[in-house]
mmCIF file of C-alpha atoms and ligand atoms in Angstrom:
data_model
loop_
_atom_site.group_PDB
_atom_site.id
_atom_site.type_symbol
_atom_site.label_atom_id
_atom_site.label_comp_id
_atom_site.label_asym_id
_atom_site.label_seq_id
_atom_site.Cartn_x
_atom_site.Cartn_y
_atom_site.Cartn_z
ATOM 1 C CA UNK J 1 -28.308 -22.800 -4.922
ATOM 2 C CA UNK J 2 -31.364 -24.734 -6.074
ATOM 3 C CA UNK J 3 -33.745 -23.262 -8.467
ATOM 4 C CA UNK J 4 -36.559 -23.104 -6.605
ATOM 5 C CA UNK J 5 -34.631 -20.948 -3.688
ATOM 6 C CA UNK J 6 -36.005 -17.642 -2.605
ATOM 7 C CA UNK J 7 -32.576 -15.409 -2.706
ATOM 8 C CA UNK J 8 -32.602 -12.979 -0.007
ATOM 9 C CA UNK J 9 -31.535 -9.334 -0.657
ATOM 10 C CA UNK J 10 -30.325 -7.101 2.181
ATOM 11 C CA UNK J 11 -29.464 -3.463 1.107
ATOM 12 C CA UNK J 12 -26.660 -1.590 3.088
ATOM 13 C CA UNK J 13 -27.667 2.328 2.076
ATOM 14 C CA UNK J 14 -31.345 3.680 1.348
ATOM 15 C CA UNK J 15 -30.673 6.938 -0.237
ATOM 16 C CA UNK J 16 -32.623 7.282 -3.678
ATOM 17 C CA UNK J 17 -31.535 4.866 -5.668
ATOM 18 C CA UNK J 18 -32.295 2.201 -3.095
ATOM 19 C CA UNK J 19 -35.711 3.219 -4.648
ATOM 20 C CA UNK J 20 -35.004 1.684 -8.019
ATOM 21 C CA UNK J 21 -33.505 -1.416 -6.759
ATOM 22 C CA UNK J 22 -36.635 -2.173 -4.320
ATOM 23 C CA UNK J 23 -38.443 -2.267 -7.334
ATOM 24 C CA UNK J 24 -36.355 -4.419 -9.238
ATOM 25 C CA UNK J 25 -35.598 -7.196 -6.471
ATOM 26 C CA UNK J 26 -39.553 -7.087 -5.972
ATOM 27 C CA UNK J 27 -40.137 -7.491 -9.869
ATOM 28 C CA UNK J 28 -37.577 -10.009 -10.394
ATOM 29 C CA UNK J 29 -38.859 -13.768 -9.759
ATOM 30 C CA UNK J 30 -37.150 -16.094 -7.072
ATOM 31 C CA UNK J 31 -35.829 -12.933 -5.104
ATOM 32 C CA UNK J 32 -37.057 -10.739 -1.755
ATOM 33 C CA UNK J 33 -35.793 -7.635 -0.085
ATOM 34 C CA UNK J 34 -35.591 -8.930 3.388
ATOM 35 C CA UNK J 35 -34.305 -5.932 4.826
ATOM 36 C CA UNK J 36 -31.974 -2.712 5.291
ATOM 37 C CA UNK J 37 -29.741 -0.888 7.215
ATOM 38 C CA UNK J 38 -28.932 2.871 6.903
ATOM 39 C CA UNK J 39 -26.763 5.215 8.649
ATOM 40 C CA UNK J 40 -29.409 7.630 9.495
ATOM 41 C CA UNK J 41 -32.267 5.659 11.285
ATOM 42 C CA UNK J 42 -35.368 8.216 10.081
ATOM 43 C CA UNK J 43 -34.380 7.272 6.402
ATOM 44 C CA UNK J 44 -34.011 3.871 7.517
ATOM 45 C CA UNK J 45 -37.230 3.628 9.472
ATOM 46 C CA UNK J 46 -39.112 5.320 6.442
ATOM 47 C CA UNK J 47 -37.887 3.147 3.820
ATOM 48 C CA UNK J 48 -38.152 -0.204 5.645
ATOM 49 C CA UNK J 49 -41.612 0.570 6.029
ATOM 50 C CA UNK J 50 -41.663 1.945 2.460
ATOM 51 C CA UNK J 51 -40.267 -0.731 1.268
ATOM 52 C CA UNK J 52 -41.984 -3.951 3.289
ATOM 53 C CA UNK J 53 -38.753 -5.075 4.827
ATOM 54 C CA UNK J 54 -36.742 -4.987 7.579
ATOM 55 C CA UNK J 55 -34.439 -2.256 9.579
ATOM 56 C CA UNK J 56 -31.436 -4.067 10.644
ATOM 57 C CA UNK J 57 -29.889 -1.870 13.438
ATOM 58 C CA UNK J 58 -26.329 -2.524 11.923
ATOM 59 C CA UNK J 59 -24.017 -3.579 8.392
ATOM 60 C CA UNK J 60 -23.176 -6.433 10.991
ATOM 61 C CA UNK J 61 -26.210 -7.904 11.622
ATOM 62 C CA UNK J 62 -27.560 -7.501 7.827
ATOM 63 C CA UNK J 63 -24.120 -9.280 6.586
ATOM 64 C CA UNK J 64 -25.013 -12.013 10.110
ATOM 65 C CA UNK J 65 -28.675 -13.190 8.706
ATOM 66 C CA UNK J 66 -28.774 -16.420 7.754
ATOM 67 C CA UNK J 67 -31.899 -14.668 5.378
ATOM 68 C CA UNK J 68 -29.582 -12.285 3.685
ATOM 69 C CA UNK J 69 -27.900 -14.158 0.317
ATOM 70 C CA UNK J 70 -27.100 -11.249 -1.636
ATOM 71 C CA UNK J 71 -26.094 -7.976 0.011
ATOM 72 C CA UNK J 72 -26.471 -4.475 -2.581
ATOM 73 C CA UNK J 73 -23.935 -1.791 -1.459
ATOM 74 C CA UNK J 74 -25.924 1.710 -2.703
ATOM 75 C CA UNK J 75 -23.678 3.883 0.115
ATOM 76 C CA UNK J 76 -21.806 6.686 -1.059
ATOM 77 C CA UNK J 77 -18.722 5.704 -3.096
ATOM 78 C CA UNK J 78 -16.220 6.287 0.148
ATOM 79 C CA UNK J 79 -17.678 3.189 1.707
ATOM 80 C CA UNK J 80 -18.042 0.904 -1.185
ATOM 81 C CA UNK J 81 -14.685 -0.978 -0.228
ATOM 82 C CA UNK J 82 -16.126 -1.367 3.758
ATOM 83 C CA UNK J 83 -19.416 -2.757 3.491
ATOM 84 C CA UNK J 84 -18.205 -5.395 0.013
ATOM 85 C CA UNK J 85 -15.588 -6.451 2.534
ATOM 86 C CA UNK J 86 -18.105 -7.001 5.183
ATOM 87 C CA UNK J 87 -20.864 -8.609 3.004
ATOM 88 C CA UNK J 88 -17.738 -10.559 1.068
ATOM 89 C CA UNK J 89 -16.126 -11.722 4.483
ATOM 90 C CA UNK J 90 -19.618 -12.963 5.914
ATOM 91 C CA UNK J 91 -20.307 -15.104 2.859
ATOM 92 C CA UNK J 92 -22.693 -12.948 0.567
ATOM 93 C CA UNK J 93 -22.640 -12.091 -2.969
ATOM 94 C CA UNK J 94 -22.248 -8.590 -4.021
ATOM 95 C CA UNK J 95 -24.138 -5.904 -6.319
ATOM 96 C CA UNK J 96 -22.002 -2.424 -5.462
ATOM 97 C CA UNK J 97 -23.288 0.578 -7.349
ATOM 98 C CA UNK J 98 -20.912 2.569 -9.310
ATOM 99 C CA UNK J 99 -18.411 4.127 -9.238
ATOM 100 C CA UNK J 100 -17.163 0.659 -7.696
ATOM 101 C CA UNK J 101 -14.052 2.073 -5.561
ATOM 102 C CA UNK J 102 -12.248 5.581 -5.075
ATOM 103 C CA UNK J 103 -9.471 3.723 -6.866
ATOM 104 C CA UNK J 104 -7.877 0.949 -8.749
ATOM 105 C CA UNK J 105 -6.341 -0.818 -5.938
ATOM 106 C CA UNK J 106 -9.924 -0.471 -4.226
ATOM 107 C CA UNK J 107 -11.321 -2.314 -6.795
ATOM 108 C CA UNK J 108 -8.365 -4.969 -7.365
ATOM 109 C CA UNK J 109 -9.309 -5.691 -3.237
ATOM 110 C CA UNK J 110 -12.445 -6.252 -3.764
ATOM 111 C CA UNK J 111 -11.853 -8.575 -6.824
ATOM 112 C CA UNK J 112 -9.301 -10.264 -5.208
ATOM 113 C CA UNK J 113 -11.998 -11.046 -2.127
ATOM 114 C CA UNK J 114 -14.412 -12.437 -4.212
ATOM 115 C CA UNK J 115 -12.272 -14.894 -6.192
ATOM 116 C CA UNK J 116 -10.833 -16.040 -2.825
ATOM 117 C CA UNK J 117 -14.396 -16.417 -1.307
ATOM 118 C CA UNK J 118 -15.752 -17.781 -4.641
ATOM 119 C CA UNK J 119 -18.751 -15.254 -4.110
ATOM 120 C CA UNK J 120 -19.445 -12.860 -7.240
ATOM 121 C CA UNK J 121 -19.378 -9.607 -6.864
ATOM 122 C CA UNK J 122 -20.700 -7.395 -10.195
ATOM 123 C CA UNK J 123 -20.183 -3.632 -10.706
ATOM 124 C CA UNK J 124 -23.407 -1.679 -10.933
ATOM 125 C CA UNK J 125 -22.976 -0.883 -14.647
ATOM 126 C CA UNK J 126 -26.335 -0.536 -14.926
ATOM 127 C CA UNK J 127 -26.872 0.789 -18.783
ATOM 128 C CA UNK J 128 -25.501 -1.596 -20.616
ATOM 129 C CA UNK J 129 -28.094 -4.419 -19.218
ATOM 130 C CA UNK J 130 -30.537 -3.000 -21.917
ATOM 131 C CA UNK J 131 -31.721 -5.346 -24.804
ATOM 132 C CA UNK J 132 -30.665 -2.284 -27.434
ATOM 133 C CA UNK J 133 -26.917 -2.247 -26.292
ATOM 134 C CA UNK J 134 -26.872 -6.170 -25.873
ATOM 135 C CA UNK J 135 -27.805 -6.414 -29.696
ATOM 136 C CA UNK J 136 -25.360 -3.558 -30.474
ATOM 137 C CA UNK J 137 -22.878 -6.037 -28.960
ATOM 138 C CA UNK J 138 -23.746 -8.709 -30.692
ATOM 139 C CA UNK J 139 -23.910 -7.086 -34.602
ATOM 140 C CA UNK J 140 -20.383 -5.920 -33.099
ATOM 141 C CA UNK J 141 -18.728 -9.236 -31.959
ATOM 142 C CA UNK J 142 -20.597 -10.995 -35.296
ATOM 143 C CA UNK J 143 -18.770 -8.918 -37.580
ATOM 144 C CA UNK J 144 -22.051 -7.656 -38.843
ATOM 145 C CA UNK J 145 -20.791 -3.790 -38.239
ATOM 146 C CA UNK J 146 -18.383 -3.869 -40.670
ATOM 147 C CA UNK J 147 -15.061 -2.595 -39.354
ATOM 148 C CA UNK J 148 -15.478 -0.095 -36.652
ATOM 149 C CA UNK J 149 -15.096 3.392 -37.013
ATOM 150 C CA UNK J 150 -16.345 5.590 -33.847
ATOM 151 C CA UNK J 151 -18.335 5.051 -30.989
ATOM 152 C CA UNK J 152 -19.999 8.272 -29.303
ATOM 153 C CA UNK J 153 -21.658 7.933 -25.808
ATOM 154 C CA UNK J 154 -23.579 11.444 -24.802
ATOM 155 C CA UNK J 155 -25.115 12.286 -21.616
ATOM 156 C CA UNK J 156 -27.048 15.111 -20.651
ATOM 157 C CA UNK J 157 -29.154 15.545 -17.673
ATOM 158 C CA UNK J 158 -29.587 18.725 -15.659
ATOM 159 C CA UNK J 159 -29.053 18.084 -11.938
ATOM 160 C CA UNK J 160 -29.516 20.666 -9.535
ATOM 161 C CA UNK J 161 -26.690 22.209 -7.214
ATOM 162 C CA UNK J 162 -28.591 20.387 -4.303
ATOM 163 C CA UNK J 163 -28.370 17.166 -5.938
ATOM 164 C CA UNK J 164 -24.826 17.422 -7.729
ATOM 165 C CA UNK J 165 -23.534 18.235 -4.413
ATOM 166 C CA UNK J 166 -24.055 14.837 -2.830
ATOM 167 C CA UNK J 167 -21.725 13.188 -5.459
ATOM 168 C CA UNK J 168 -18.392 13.848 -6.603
ATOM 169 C CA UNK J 169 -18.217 15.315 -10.462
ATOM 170 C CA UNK J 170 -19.126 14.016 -13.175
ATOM 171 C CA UNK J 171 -16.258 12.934 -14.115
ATOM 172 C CA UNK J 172 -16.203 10.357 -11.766
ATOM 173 C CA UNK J 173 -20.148 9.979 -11.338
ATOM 174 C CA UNK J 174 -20.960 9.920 -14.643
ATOM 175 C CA UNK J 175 -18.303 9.423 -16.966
ATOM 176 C CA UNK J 176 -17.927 5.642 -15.524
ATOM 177 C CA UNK J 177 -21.125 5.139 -17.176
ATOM 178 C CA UNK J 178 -19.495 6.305 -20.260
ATOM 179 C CA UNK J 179 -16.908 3.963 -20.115
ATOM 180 C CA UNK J 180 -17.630 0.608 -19.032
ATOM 181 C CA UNK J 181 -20.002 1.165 -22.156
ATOM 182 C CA UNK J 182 -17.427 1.978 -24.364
ATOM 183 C CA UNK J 183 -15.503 -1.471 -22.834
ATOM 184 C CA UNK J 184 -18.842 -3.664 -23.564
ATOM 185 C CA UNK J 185 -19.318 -2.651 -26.817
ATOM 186 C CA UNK J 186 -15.694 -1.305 -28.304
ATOM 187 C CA UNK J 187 -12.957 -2.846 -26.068
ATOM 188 C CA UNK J 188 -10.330 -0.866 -24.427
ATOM 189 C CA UNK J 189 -8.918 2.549 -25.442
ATOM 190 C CA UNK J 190 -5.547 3.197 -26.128
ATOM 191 C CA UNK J 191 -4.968 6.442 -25.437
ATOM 192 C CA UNK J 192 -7.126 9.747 -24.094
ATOM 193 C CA UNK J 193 -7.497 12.991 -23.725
ATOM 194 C CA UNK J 194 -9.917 14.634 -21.081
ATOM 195 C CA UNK J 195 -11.595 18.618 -20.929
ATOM 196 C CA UNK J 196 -14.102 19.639 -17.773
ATOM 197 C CA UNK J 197 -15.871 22.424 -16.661
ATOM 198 C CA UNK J 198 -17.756 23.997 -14.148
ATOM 199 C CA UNK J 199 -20.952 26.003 -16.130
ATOM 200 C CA UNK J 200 -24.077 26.249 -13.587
ATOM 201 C CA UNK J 201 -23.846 25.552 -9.901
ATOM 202 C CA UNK J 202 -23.319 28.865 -7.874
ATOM 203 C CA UNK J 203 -21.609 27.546 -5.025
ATOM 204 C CA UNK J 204 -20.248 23.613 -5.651
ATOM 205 C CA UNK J 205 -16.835 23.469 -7.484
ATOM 206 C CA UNK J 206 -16.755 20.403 -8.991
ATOM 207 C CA UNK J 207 -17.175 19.833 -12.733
ATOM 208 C CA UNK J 208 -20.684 19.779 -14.265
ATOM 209 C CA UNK J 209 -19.703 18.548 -17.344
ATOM 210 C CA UNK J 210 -17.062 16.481 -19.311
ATOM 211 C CA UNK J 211 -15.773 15.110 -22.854
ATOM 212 C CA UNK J 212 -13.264 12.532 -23.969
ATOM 213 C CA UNK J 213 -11.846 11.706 -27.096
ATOM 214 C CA UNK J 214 -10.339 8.455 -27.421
ATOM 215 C CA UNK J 215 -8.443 5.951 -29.864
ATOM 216 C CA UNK J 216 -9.181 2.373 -29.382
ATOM 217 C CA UNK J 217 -7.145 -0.469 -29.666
ATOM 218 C CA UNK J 218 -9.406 -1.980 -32.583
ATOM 219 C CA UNK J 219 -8.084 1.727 -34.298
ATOM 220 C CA UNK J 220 -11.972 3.377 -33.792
ATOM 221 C CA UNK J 221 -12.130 6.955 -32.144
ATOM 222 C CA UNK J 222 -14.569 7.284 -29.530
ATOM 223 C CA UNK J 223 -16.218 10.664 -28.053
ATOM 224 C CA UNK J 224 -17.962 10.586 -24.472
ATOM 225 C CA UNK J 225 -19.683 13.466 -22.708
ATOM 226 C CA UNK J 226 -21.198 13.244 -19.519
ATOM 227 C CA UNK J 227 -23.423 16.663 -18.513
ATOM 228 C CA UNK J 228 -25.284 18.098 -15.540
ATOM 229 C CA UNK J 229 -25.198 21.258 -16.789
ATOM 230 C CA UNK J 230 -28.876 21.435 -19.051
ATOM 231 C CA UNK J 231 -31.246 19.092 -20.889
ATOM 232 C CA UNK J 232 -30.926 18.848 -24.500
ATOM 233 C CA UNK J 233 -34.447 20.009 -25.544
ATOM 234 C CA UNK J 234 -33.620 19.872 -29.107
ATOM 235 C CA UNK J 235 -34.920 17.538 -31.803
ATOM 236 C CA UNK J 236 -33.610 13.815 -30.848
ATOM 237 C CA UNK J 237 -32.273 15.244 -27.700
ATOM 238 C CA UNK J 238 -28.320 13.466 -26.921
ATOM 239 C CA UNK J 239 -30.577 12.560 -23.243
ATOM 240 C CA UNK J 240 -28.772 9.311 -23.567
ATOM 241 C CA UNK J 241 -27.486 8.475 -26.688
ATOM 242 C CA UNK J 242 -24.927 6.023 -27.524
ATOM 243 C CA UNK J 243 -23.966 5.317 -31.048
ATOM 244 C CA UNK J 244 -21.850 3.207 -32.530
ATOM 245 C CA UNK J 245 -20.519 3.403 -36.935
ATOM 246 C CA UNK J 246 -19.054 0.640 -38.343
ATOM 247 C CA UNK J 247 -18.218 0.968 -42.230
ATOM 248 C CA UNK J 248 -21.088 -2.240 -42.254
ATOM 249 C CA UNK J 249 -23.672 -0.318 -40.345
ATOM 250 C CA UNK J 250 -24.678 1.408 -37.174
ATOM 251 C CA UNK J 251 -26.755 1.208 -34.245
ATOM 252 C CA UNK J 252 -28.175 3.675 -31.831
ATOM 253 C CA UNK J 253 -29.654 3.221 -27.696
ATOM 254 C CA UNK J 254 -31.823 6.489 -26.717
ATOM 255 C CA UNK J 255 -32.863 7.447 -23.483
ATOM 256 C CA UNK J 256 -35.613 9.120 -25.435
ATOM 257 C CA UNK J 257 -37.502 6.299 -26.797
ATOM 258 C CA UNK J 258 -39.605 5.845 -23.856
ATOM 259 C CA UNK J 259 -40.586 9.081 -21.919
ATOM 260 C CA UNK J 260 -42.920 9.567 -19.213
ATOM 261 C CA UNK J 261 -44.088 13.128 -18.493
ATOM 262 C CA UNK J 262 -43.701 13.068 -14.678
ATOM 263 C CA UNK J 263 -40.553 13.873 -12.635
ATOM 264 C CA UNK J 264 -37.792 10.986 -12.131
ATOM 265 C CA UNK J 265 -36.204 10.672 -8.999
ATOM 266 C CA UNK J 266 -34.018 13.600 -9.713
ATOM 267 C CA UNK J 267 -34.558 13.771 -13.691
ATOM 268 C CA UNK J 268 -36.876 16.428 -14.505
ATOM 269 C CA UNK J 269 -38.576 13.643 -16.977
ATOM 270 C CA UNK J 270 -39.020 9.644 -16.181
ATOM 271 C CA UNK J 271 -36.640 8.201 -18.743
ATOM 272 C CA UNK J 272 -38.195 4.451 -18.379
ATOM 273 C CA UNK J 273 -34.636 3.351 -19.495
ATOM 274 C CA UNK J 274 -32.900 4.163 -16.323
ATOM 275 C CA UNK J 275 -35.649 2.440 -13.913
ATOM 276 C CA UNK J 276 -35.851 -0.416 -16.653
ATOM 277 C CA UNK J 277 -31.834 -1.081 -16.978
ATOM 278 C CA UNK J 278 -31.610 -0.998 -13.099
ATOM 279 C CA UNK J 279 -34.050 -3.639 -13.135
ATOM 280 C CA UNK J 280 -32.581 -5.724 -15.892
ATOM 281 C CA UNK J 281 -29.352 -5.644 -14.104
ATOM 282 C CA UNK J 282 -30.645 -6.738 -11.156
ATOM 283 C CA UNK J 283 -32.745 -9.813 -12.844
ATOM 284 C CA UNK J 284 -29.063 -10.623 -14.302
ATOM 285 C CA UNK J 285 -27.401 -10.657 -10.832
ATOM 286 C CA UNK J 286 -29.876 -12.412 -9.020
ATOM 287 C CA UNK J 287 -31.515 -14.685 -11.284
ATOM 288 C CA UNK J 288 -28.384 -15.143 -13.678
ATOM 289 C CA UNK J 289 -25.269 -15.279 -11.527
ATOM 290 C CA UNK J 290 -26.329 -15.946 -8.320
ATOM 291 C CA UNK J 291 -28.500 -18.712 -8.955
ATOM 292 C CA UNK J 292 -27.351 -20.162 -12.040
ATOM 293 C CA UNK J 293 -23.494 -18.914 -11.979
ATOM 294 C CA UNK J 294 -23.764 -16.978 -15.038
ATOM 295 C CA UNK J 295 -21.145 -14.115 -15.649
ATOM 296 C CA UNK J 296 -21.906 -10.800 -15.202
ATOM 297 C CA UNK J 297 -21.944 -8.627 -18.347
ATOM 298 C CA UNK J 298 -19.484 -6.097 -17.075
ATOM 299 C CA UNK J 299 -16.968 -7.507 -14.685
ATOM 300 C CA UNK J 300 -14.673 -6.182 -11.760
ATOM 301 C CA UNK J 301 -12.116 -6.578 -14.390
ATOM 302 C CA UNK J 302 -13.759 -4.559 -16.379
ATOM 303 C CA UNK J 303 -14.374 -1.971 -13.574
ATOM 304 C CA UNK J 304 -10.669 -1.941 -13.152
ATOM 305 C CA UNK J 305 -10.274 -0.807 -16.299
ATOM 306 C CA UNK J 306 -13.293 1.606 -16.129
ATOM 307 C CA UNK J 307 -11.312 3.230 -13.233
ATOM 308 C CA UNK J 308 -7.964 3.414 -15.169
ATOM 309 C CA UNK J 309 -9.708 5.468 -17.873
ATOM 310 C CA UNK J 310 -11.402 7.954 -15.061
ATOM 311 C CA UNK J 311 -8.215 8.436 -13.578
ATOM 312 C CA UNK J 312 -6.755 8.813 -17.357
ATOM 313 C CA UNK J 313 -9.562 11.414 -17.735
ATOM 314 C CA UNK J 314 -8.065 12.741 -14.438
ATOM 315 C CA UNK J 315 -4.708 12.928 -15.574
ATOM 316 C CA UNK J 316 -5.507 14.186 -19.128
ATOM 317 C CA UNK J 317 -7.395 17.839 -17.472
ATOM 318 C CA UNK J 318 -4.970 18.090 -14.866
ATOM 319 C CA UNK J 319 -1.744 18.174 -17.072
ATOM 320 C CA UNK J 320 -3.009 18.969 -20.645
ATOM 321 C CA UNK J 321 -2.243 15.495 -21.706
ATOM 322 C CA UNK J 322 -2.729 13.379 -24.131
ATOM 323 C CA UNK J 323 -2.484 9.940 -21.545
ATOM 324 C CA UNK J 324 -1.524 6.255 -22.781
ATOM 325 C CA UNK J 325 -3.492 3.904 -20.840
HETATM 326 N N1 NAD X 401 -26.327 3.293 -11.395
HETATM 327 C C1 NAD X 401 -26.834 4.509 -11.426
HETATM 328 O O1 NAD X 401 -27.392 4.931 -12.448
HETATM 329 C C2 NAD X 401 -26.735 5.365 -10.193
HETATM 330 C C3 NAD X 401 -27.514 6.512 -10.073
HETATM 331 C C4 NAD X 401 -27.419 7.267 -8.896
HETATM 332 C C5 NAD X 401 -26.539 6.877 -7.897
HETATM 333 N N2 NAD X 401 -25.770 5.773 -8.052
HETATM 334 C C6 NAD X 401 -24.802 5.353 -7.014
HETATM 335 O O2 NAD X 401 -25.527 4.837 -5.888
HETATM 336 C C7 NAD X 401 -24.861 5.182 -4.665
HETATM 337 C C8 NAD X 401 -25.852 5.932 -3.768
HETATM 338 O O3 NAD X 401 -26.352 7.059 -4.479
HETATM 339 P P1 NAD X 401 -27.776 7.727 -4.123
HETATM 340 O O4 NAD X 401 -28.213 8.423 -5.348
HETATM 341 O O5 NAD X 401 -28.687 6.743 -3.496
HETATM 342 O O6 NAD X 401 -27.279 8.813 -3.071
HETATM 343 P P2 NAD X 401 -28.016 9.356 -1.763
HETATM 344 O O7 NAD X 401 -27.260 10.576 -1.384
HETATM 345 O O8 NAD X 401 -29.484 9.449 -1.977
HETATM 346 O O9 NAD X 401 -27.729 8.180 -0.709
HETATM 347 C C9 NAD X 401 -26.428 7.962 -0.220
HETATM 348 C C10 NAD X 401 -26.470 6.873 0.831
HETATM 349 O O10 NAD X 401 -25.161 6.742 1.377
HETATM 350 C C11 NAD X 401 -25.246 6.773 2.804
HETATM 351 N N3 NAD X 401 -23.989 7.272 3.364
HETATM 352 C C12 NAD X 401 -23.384 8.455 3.095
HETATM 353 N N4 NAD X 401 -22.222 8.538 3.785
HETATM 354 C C13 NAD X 401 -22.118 7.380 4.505
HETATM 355 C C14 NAD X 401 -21.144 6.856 5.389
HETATM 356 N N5 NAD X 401 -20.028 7.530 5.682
HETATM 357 N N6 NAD X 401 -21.374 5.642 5.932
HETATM 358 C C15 NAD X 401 -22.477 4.934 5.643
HETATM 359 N N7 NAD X 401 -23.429 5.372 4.796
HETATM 360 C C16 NAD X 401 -23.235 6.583 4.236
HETATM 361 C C17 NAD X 401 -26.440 7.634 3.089
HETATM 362 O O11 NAD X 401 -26.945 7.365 4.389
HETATM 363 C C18 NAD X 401 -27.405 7.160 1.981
HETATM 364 O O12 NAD X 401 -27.992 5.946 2.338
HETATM 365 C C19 NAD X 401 -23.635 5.989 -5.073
HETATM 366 O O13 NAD X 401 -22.536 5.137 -5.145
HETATM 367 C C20 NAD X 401 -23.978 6.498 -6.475
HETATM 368 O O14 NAD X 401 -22.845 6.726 -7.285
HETATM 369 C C21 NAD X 401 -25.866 5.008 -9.177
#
């Protein structure tokens, strides 16, 4: 597409973090939300208007409109695989939130589509489109670390029952995070081992918090936690905090380095991070790869893999297991 282009953005889902992507397409040069379709027509109808767009009465006629370049799939994870396939099969690239698929082969489908279609389609792996982790990446793949020795990638953020409820655990809602992290900046793990629990909701049974331990292939350990069960209030609170030792130095990307004393969406703080990396990522989708056919940063490939290890985490609580991946 020529430089000069306006790319088109139809959204397919308008739940809250439809919120954070209206505000990146409309920050992001060269780019307009022309409109949105969402199962329930009173959020639709509120956030069109919210949002300056349109209310498209179905997937179908988003995907149809000549308008629409670039469709962003921000459903719940169940219908990830439907509406890529729709936006894929009527010509449009593809931003899908994370987690990408329910499973592997969901994923592998909707790789496969967009290498036949020659359309990209990028994972939502929002976090690691931060300049902090892209220099961590490059002291990494420059040597300048020294020889790597662990890699520790913390997340704690209450969510309420109300709010926890509407995803699955964290596990799969947050630990993804975790990983395609730990595949941008250390490579792939070797082997796993996976604990959960269920600490503070009084009704919803899924886990509110997780931790891995893992061995790389480059020989590094890694740890990952991923918590809705309480804030860390302490002294350089492990918000977001992702760390990485090499016996040549270290480097460290903090949630907690820009805070703004009003609620977030759900957070009970505005970490400017998680706004900021949303709209980063977007920038890099729109501007980058669809208009100048750069790579993403964090592939389906690489969301593959992100899925083997969740299902490795699965694996790993279910049996007691130490799991090769
Ligand atoms: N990248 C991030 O940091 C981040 C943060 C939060 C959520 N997410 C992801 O974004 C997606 C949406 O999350 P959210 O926070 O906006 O949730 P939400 O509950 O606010 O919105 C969910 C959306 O899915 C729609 N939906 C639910 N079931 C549907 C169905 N069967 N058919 C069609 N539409 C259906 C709802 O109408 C709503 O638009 C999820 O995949 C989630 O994992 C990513």
């Amino acid at each position: 597409m020529a430089a000069s282009d306006t790319i088109g953005v139809g959204f397919v889902g308008a739940g809250d973090i439809s919120i954070l992507h209206a505000r990146a397409v409309q920050r992001c040069p060269g780019a307009k939300l022309v409109g949105l379709w969402n199962r329930s027509q009173d959020r639709a109808a509120q956030r069109a208007k919210e949002f300056g767009c349109k209310n498209y009465e179905s997937p179908e006629a988003l995907v149809r409109d000549p308008a629409v370049q670039a469709v962003f799939v921000l459903t719940n994870l169940e219908t990830h695989l439907e509406y890529t396939k729709l936006a894929l099969n009527a010509g449009k690239h593809v931003l899908v939130e994370k987690p990408v698929g329910v499973s592997v082969a969901e994923i592998e489908e909707m790789r496969r589509l967009a290498e036949a279609k020659k359309l990209v389609c990028m994972p939502g792996h929002n976090y690691i489109y931060e300049a902090g982790m892209n220099r961590s990446k490059e002291l990494i793949d420059a040597g300048d670390l020294g020889r790597l020795v662990s890699c520790y990638a913390m997340y704690n953020i209450h969510h309420p029952e109300e709010v926890a409820k509407r995803y699955p655990g964290v596990v799969r809602q947050i630990l993804t995070h975790n990983s395609y992290i730990l595949l941008y900046l250390l490579g792939k793990p070797k082997r796993l081992c996976a604990m959960k629990a269920c600490l503070h909701y009084r009704e919803y049974t899924e886990e509110d918090i997780a931790m891995v331990q893992l061995e790389m292939e480059n020989g590094a350990l890694a740890h990952l936690c991923a918590s809705f069960a309480a804030d860390d209030h302490a002294a350089d609170p492990w918000t977001v905090m992702v760390k990485v030792i090499g016996t040549g130095g270290s480097t460290r990307y903090s949630y907690r380095d820009h805070v703004e004393i009003k609620p977030g969406l759900v957070h009970s703080q505005t970490y400017t991070a998680y706004a900021g990396s949303i709209m980063n990522e977007v920038r890099h989708f729109l501007d980058g790869c669809v208009r100048r056919g750069e790579a993403p940063l964090s592939t389906m490939a690489d969301a593959v893999t992100a899925q083997k290890m969740i299902e490795a985490c699965e694996r790993s609580i279910r049996d007691g297991s130490v799991v090769t991946l």
